[in-house]
N, CA and C atoms as an extended XYZ file, in Angstrom:
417
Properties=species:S:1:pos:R:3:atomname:S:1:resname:S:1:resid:I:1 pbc="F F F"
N        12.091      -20.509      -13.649 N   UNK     1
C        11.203      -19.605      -14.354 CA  UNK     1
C        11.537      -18.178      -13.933 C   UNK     1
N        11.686      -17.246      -14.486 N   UNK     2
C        12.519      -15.694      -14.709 CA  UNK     2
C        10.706      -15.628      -14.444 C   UNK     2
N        10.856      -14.007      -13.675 N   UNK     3
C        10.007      -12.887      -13.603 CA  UNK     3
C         9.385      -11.864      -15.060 C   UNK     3
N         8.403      -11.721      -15.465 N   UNK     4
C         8.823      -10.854      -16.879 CA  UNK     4
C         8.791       -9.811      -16.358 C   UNK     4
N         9.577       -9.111      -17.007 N   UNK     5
C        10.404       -8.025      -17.186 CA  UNK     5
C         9.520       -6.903      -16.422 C   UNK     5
N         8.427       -6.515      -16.808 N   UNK     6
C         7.892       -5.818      -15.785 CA  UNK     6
C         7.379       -6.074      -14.757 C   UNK     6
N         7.387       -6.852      -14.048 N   UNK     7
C         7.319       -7.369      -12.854 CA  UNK     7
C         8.826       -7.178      -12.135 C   UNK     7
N         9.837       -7.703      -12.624 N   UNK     8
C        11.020       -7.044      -12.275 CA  UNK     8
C        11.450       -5.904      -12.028 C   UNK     8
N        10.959       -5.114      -12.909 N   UNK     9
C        11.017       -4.089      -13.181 CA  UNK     9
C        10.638       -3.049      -11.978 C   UNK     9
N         9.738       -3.472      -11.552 N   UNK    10
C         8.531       -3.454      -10.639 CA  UNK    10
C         9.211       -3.242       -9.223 C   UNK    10
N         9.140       -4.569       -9.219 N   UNK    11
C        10.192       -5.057       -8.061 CA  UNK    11
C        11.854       -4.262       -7.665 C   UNK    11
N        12.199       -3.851       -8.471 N   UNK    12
C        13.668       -2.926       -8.645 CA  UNK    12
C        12.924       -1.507       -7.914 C   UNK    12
N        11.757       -1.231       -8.793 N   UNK    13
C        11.211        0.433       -8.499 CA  UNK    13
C        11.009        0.130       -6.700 C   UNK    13
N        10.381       -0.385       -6.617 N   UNK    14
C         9.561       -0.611       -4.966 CA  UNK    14
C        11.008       -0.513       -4.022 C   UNK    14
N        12.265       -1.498       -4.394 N   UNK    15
C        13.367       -1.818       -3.828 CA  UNK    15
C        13.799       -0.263       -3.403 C   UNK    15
N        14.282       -0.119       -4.708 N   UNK    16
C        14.933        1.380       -4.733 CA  UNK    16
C        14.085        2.669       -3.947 C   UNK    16
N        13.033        2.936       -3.890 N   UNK    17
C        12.250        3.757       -3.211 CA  UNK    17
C        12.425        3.473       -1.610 C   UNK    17
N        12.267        2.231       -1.004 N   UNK    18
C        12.403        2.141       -0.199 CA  UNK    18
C        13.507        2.430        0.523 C   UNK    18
N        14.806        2.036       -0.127 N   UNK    19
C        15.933        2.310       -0.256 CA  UNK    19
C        16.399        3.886        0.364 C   UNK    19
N        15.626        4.532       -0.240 N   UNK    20
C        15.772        5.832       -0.703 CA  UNK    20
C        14.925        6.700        1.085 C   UNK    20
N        13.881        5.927        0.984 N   UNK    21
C        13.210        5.913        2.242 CA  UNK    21
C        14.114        5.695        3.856 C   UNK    21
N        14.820        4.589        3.605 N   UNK    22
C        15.738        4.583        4.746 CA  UNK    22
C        16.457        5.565        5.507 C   UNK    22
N        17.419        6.369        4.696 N   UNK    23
C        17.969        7.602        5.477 CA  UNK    23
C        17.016        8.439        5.897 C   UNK    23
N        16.078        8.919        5.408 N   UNK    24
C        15.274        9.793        6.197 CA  UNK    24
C        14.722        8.971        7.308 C   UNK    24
N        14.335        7.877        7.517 N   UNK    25
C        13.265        6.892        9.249 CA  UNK    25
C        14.374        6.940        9.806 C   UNK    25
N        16.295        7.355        9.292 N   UNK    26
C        17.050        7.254       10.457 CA  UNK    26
C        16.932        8.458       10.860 C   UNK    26
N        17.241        9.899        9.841 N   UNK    27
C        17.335       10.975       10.559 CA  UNK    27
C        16.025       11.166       11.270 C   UNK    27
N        14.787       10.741       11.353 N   UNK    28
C        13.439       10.991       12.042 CA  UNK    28
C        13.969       10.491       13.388 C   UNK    28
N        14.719        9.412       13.341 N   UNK    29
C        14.911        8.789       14.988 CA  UNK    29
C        14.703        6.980       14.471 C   UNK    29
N        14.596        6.749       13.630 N   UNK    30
C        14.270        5.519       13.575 CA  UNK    30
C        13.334        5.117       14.021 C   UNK    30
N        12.942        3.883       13.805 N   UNK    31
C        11.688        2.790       14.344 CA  UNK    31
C        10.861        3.694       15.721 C   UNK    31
N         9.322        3.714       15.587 N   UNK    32
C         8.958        4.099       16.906 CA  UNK    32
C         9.189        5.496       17.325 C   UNK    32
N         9.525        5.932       16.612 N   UNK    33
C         9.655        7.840       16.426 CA  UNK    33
C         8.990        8.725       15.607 C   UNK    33
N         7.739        8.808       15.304 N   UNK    34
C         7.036        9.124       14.162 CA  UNK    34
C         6.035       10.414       14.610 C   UNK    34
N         6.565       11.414       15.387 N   UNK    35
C         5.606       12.264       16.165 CA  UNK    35
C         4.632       11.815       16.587 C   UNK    35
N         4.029       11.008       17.139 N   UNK    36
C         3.609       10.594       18.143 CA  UNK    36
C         3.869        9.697       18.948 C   UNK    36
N         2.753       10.207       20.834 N   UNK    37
C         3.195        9.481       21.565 CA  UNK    37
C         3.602        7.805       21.687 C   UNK    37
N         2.730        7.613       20.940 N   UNK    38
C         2.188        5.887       21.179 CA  UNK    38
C         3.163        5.057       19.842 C   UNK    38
N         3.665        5.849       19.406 N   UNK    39
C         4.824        5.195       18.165 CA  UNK    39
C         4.251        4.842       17.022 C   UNK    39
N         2.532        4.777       16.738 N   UNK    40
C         2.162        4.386       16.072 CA  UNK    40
C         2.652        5.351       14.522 C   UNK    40
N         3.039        4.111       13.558 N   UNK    41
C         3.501        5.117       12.446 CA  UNK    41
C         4.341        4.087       11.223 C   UNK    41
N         4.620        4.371       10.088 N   UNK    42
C         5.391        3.467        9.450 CA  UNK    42
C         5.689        4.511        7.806 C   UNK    42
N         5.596        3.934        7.436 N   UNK    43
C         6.045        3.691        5.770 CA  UNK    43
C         6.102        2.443        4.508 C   UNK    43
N         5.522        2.778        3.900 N   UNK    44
C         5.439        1.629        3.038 CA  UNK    44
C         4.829        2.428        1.344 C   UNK    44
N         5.944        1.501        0.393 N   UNK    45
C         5.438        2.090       -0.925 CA  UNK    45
C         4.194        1.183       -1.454 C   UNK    45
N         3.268        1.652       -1.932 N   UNK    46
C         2.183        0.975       -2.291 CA  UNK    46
C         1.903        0.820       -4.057 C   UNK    46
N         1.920       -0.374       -4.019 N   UNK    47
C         1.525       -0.229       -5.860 CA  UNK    47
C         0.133       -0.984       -6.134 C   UNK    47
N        -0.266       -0.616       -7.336 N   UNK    48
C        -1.232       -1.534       -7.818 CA  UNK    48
C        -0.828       -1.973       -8.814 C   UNK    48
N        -1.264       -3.258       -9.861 N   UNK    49
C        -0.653       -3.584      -11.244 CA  UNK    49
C        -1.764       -4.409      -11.656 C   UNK    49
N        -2.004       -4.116      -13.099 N   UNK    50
C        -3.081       -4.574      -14.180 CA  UNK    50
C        -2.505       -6.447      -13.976 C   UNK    50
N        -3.836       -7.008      -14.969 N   UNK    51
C        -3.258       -8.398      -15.292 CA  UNK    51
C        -1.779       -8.686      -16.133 C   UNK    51
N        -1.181       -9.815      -15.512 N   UNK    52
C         0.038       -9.932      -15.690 CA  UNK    52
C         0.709       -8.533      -15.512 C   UNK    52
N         0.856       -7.722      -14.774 N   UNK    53
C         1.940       -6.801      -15.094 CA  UNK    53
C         1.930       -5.814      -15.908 C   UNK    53
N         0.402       -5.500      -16.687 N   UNK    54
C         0.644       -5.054      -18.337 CA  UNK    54
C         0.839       -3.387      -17.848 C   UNK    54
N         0.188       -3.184      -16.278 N   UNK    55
C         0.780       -1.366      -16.163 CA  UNK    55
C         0.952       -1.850      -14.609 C   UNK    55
N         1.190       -0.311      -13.980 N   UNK    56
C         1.748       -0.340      -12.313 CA  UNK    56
C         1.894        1.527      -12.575 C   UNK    56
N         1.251        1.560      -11.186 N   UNK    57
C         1.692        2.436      -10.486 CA  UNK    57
C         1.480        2.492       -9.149 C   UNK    57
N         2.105        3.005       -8.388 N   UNK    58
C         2.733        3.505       -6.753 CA  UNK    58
C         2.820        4.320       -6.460 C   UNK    58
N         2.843        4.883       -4.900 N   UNK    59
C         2.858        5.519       -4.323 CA  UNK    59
C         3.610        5.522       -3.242 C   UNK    59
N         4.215        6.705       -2.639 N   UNK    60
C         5.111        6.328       -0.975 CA  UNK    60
C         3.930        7.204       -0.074 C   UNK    60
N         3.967        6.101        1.300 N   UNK    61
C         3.139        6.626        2.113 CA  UNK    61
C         3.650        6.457        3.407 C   UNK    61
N         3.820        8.015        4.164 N   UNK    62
C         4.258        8.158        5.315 CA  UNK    62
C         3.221        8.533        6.562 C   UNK    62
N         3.379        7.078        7.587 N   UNK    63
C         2.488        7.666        8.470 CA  UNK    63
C         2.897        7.810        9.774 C   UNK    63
N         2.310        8.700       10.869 N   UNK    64
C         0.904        9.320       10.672 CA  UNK    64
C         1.367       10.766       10.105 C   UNK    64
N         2.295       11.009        9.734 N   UNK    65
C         2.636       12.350        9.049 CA  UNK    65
C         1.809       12.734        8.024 C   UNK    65
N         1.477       11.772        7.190 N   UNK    66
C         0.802       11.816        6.121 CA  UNK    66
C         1.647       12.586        4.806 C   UNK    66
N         2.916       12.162        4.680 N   UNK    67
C         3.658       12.495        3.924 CA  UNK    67
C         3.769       11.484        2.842 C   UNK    67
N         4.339       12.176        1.393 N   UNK    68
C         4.296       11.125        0.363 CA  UNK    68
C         3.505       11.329       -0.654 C   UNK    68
N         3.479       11.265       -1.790 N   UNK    69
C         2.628       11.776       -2.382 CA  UNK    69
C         0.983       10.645       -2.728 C   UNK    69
N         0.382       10.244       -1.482 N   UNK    70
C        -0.666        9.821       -1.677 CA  UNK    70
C        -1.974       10.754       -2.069 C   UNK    70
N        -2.783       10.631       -2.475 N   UNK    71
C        -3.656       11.993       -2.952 CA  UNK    71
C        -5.030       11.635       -1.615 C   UNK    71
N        -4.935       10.685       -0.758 N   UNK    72
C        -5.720       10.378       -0.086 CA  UNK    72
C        -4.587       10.330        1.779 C   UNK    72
N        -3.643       10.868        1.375 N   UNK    73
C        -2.777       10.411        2.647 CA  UNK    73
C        -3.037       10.190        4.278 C   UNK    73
N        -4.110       11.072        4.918 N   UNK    74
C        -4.672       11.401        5.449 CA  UNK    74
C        -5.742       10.304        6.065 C   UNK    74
N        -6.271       10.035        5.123 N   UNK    75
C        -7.149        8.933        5.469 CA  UNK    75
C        -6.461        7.601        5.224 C   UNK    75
N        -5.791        7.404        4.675 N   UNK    76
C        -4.836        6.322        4.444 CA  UNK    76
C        -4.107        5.715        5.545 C   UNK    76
N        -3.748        6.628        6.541 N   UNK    77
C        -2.855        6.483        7.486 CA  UNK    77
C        -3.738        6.442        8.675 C   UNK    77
N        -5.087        6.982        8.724 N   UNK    78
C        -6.362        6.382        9.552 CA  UNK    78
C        -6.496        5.097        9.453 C   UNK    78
N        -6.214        4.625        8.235 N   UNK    79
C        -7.134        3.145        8.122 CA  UNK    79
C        -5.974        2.193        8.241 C   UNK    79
N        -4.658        2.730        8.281 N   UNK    80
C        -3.535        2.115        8.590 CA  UNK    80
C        -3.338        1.599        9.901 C   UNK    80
N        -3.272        2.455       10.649 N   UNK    81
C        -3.531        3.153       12.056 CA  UNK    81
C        -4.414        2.208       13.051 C   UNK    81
N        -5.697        2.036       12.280 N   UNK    82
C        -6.372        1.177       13.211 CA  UNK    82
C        -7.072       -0.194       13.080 C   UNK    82
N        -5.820       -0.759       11.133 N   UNK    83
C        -5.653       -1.984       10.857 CA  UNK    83
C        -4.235       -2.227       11.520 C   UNK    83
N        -3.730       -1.030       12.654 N   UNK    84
C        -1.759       -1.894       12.867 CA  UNK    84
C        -1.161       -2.063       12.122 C   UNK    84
N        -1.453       -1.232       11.101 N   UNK    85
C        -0.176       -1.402        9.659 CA  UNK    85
C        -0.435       -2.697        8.827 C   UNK    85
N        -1.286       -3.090        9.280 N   UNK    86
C        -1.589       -4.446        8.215 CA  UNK    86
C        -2.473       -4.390        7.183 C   UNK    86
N        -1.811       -4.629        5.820 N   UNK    87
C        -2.956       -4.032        4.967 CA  UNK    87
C        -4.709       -5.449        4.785 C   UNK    87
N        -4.238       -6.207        5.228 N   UNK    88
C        -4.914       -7.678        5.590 CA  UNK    88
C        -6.198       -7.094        6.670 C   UNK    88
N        -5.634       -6.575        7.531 N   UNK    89
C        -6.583       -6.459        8.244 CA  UNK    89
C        -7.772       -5.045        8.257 C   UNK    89
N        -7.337       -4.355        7.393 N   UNK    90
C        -8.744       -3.124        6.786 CA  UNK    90
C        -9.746       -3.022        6.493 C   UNK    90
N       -10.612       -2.357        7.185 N   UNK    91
C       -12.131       -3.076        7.096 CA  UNK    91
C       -13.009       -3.175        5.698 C   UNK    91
N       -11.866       -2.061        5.165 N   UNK    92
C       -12.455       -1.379        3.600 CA  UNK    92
C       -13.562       -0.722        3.444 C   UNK    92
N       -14.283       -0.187        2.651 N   UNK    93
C       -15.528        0.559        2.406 CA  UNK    93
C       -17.095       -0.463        2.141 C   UNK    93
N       -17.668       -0.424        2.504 N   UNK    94
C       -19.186       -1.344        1.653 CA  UNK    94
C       -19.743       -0.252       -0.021 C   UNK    94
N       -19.423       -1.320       -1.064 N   UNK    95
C       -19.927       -0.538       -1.505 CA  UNK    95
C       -20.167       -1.650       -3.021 C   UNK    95
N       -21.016       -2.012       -3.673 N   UNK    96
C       -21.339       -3.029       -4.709 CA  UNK    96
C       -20.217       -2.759       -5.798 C   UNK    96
N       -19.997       -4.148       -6.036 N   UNK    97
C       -19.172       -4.186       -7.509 CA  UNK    97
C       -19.975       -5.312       -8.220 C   UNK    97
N       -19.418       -5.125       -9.668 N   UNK    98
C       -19.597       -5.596      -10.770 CA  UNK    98
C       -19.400       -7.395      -10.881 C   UNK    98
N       -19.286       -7.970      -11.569 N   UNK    99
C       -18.562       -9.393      -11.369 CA  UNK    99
C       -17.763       -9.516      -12.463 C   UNK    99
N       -16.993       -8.215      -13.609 N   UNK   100
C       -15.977       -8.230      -14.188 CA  UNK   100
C       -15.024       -8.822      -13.806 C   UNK   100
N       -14.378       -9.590      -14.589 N   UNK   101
C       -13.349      -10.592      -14.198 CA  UNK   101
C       -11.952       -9.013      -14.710 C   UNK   101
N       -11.594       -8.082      -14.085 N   UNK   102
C       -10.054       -7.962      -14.661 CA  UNK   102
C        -9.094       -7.319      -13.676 C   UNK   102
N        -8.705       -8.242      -13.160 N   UNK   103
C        -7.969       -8.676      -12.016 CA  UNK   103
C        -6.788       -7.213      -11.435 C   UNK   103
N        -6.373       -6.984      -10.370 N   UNK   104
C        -5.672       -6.304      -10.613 CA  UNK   104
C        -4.835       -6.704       -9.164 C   UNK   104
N        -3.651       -6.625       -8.403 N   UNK   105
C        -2.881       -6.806       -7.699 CA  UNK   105
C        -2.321       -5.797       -6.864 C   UNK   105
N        -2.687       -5.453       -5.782 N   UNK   106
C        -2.218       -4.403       -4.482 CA  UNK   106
C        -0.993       -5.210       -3.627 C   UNK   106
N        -0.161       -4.126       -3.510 N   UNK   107
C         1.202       -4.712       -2.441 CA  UNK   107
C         1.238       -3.611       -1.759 C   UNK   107
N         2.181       -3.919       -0.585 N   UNK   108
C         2.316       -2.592        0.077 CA  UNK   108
C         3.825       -3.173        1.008 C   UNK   108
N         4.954       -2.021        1.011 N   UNK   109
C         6.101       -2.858        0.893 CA  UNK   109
C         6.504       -2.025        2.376 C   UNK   109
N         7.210       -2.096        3.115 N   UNK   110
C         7.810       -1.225        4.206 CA  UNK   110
C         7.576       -1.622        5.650 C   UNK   110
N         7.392       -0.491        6.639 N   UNK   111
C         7.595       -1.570        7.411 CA  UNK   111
C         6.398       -0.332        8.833 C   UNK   111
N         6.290       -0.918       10.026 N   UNK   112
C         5.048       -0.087       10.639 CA  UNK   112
C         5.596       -0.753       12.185 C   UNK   112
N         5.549        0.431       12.767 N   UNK   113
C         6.185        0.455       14.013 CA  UNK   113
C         7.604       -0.557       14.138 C   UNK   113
N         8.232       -0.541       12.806 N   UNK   114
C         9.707       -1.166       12.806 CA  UNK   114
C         9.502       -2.234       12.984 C   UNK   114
N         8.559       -2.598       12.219 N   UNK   115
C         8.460       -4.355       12.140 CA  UNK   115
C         8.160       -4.163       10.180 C   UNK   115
N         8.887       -5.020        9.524 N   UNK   116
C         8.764       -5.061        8.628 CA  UNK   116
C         7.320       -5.736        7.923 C   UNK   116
N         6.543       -4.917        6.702 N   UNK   117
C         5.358       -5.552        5.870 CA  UNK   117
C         5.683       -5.803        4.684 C   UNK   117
N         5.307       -6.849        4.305 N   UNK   118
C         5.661       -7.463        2.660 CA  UNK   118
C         4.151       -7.966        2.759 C   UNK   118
N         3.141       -7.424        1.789 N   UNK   119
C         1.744       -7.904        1.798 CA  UNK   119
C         1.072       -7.373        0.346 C   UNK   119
N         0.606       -8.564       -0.200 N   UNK   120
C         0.397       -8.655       -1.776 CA  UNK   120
C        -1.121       -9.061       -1.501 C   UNK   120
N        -2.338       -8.579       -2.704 N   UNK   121
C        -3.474      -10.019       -3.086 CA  UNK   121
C        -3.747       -9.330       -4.053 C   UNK   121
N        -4.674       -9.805       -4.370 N   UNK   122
C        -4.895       -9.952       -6.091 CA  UNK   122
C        -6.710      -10.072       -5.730 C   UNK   122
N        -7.310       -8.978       -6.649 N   UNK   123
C        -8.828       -8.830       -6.633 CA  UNK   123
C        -8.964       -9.133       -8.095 C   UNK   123
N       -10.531       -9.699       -8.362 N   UNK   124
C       -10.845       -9.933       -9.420 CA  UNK   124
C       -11.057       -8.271      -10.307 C   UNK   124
N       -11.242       -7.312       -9.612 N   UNK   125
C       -11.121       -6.137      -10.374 CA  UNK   125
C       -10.434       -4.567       -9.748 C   UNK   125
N       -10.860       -3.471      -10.107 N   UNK   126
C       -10.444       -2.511       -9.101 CA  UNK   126
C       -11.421       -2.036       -8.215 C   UNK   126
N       -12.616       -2.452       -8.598 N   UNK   127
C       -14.193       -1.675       -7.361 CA  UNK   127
C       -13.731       -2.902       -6.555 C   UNK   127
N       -13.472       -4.262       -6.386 N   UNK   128
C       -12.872       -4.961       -5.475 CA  UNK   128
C       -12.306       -4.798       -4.457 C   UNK   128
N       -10.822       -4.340       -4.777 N   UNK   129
C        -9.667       -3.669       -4.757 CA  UNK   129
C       -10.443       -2.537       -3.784 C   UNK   129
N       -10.564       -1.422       -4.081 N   UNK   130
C       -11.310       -0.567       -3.434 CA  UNK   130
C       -12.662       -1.073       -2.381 C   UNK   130
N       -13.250       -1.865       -2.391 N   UNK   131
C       -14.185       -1.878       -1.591 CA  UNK   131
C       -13.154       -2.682       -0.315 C   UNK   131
N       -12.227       -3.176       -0.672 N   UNK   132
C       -11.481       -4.200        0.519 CA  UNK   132
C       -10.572       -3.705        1.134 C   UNK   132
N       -10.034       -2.501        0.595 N   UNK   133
C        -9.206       -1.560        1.412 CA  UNK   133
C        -9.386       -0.332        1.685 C   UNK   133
N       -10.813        0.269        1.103 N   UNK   134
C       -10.856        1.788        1.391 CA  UNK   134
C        -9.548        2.529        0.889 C   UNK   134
N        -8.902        3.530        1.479 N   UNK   135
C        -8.936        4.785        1.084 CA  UNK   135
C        -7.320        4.072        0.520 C   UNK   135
N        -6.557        3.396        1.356 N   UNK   136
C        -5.122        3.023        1.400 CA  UNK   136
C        -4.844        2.825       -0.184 C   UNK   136
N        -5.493        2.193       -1.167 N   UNK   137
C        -4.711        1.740       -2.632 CA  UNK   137
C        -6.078        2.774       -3.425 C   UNK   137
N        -6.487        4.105       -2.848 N   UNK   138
C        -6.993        4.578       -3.646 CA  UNK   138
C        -5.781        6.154       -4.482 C   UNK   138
N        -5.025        5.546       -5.270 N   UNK   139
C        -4.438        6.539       -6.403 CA  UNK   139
C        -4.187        6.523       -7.579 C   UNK   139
């Protein structure tokens, strides 16, 4: 069974960005070099995508620099920071949602203190989505 096309598609964009991401974490110093003491720090491109695939968009997010064009970067790299780069483990915001069923899918691709993250889920909507990760997949 083939990927459709925008999902591939998808998958190529995230590749290539990251890609693109590499030479600069070498000229920084690589892994564990991120202006600060304690090494804490990473990179990872973040997308969201409608049911099946039908839109997507992403973001690159550099932390704790807070570089990239996240419109929340700042706090993003707080909640990064003191989930350990895991987007699994974020406490997210409290805040009521709806029980609209229309699903939408957060990834976040790169890697945090030079250990590589590949981390996907899928919410039944976007106030979901947002209440489970706070600030990180807010763009």
């Amino acid at each position: 069974m083939s990927l459709p096309r925008t999902a591939a598609a998808a998958s190529a964009a995230a590749a290539a960005l990251l890609l693109l991401a590499a030479p600069q974490a070498a000229a920084d110093g690589g892994p564990g070099r991120h202006g600060r003491a304690d090494g804490a720090g990473g990179r990872f491109f973040l997308t969201v995508s409608g049911a099946q695939n039908t839109w997507i968009r992403g973001v690159q997010l550099s932390c704790p620099d807070a570089d990239g064009h996240h419109p929340h970067a700042a706090e993003a790299c707080t909640t990064l920071n003191k989930a350990k780069g895991d987007p699994g483990r974020v406490p997210g915001a409290e805040h009521r949602c709806t029980r609209q069923y229309d699903p939408v899918t957060a990834t976040a691709e790169g890697e945090w203190n030079g250990r590589p993250v590949v981390w996907h889920k899928t919410f039944p909507n976007a106030c979901a989505l947002d209440a489970a990760t706070g600030p990180v997949f807010r763009f």
